[in-house]
Amino acid sequence: MMSQRQIIQGVMSMLRPLLLDVVPNIQQTAALALGRLADHSDDLAEAVVKEDILPQLVQSLASQNRFYKKAAAFVLRAVAKHSPELAQAVVACGGVDALVLCLEEFDPGVKEAATWALGYIARHNAMLSQSVVDAGAVPLLVLCLLEPEIALKRIAASTLSDICKHTPELAQTVVDTGAIAHLAQMILNPDAKLKRQVFSALSQISKHSVNLAEMVIEAEIFPAALTSLRDQDEYVRKNVATLMREVVKHSPELSQVIINYGALSGVIDYVNDCRGNLRLPGIMMLGYLAAHSENLAMAVIISKGVPQLALCLSEESEHHIKAATVWSIGQIGQHTPEHAKAVATAHLLPKLLELYMDASSSEDLQAKSKKALKSILQKCTYVPGLEPLLYDAPSNILKHVVCQFSKVLPHDSKARRLFVTSGGLKKVQEIEAEPGSALQEHINAINNCFPEELVRYYTPGYSEALLERLDNYQLA
Amino acid sequence: MFCLLRVLSQRRLLEDTRQRENQVATRIQSWFRACKVRAYLSHLHKKAIIIQKTWRGFTARARVRQMVKAAYFIMKMNFYEEMAVRIQRRWRGFFQRKYIHNFYARKSYLQGVAAKNDLLRRELDELKKLQRRERDCLAMVKEQEAKVYQAQRLHHLISTKQCPGVFNSPFRQAPHEMELLLRQVKYQVPTRLAPRGRARPQGIPSPTALSFPGNLGSPWTKTSRTCCSRPVLSPITTKKQQVMTVKVWTMTDRWSVNVLIRFF
């Protein structure tokens, strides 16, 4: 009974001499078989590496015809896709240089296979991407972008995206070859998969620094990119939203440029339409926008961002999406009382409190909701929004709520009346605070706004005190 | 001797009075000298007072003059400062309200953002509608093409004078649409296995991508075609046809680009 490992070794050792066969068709088919085996699982890929098949392939890549090159590139791709170590093995035996040579071929199929392999190598980490770039692949990839075949364009864009995503230097190298202009031209192409890769590449470039983001914006992709927000393909929409998020997060000026094209309505409609993880870039974009300045936060509010975020919070069940939504809400509400009022009128404060108190929320979600709640509460002067929080809040949140009440009530008589009739004063009296703490000072400040009889009426135990007085009363 | 006694007693008497007279004379003289000195001292005092009075008046007046000058100066400076404060207050208010935090600019900016949002939303909705219409149109055309192709392959099922065909059952009120199609389509000798949608031999209606299908009517309307790739040469036996190749970009993309150019 042969073990799987033995089977694998047997197969590999049988395929290996076939690679050196006289008949070219056999060579090609053997290479194709190896590629398919390696593609299937990483054990097989490791076996391919261990059997020293790769150096052989790489050497013969230079000399053979285009079908063999395609098959060999397929093998390299299949090996490199599983893990960084295997990709490193491919690089170590000179695979990258051979693939770059393939990129200079005429046949688009060969170029596509070589580009795909380079993409899978560069995907894993920065070092491997650097080795791809050092072999001089980037100008050739940009030339591939200009080819008429759609499949080649797709895969070239995807490879550029994989190279750029690791470090700013790599992104700068790609940008220096003028990739942005070519990518920008392909935005209005009708092919959905191409658009996916193009937007992904642009967003990976722009995520690293302000300069790169500015260069992407200068290529005038907006407003044309906004039409892709209503594309049929959901991943195109997601990648456009990701691009906008990466551009917006750097500076207020860039955000301003995007907002001036009306992007806010696009993003909010996008968040409305999709579900689950696809919403995340849209939500984070709103958060980054609001974080810059209160103008932009107000712009988000008037574009009806807050009800949309409230909807997201109630619909989504995953904690990381909820955490992102909570963070965005915090950024929107933290600037001025107007912003806090907009958040409070959407009944978000009790929800935030609930998320904070819920034991089943992840730690990240709890921490974020606490931070958001605190920052909004410090600016909130909207009394009907603050009231529900009096009842359930723990003491560290309660002191902020009471502090806000103590600021608002001395000046507003209608609010005082409302406070009494809705039972807020009663609740405040029931709060136990250590004398001398800040909470007690705020409670005193609130009590000073009301006549003494009212305060005494609502103190707990007042009915017992009255009954005691009744007992001691002597009819004169 | 008696005269000596008289003299001695006189002298004794005189000696007694001499002492007293001396004393008195001394007293009178001392009193007089005192008066003289007192007069001299008072004279000196008076003159000293006059000098001191004049001097004090002089210095006091000089000081007062100085104080008046200083008070005048301070009064002027207060006035200037108050005026300067007024100017600065006005300027600071103006500058803040115009450049640092311009309320009306912010208000109009937010209104502008809302307007742009609405505009973009409308444009995107229109775009979506247009894209859907185009997709529906393409789907319809494809369907029609498929039917015509079917009809071509099934031409032999057409009903003859003698014998009604499969699609023209005598129990039906009217012939089936397939029957009508079979009657309309001209029989074409099948060329090489051309994959559907690529080569377009004559007789199959071409997709009208430049004009909307208000009337997809007759299947052999010879309209301008769009070909995805190389132009197809018609067979030699049939009439020549105009073949126009148009770029790949369909209408929506051109429209959307136009919209956006106009938009901004």
XYZ file of C-alpha atoms in Angstrom, chain A residues 387 389-393 398 402 419 422-432 443 458 460:
23
model
C -32.495 61.111 28.891
C -29.035 57.144 28.920
C -29.740 58.063 32.523
C -31.383 54.771 33.218
C -29.027 52.056 32.096
C -25.630 53.608 31.926
C -23.277 58.331 33.669
C -25.025 64.114 34.274
C -36.700 66.890 32.793
C -40.182 62.678 32.277
C -38.796 61.411 35.525
C -35.221 62.473 34.974
C -34.988 64.390 38.226
C -36.202 61.370 40.125
C -33.522 59.254 38.531
C -30.836 61.779 39.289
C -31.748 61.757 42.960
C -31.480 58.007 43.007
C -27.912 58.092 41.755
C -25.485 57.424 44.529
C -25.793 66.456 40.796
C -38.058 63.328 44.540
C -35.856 58.493 47.712
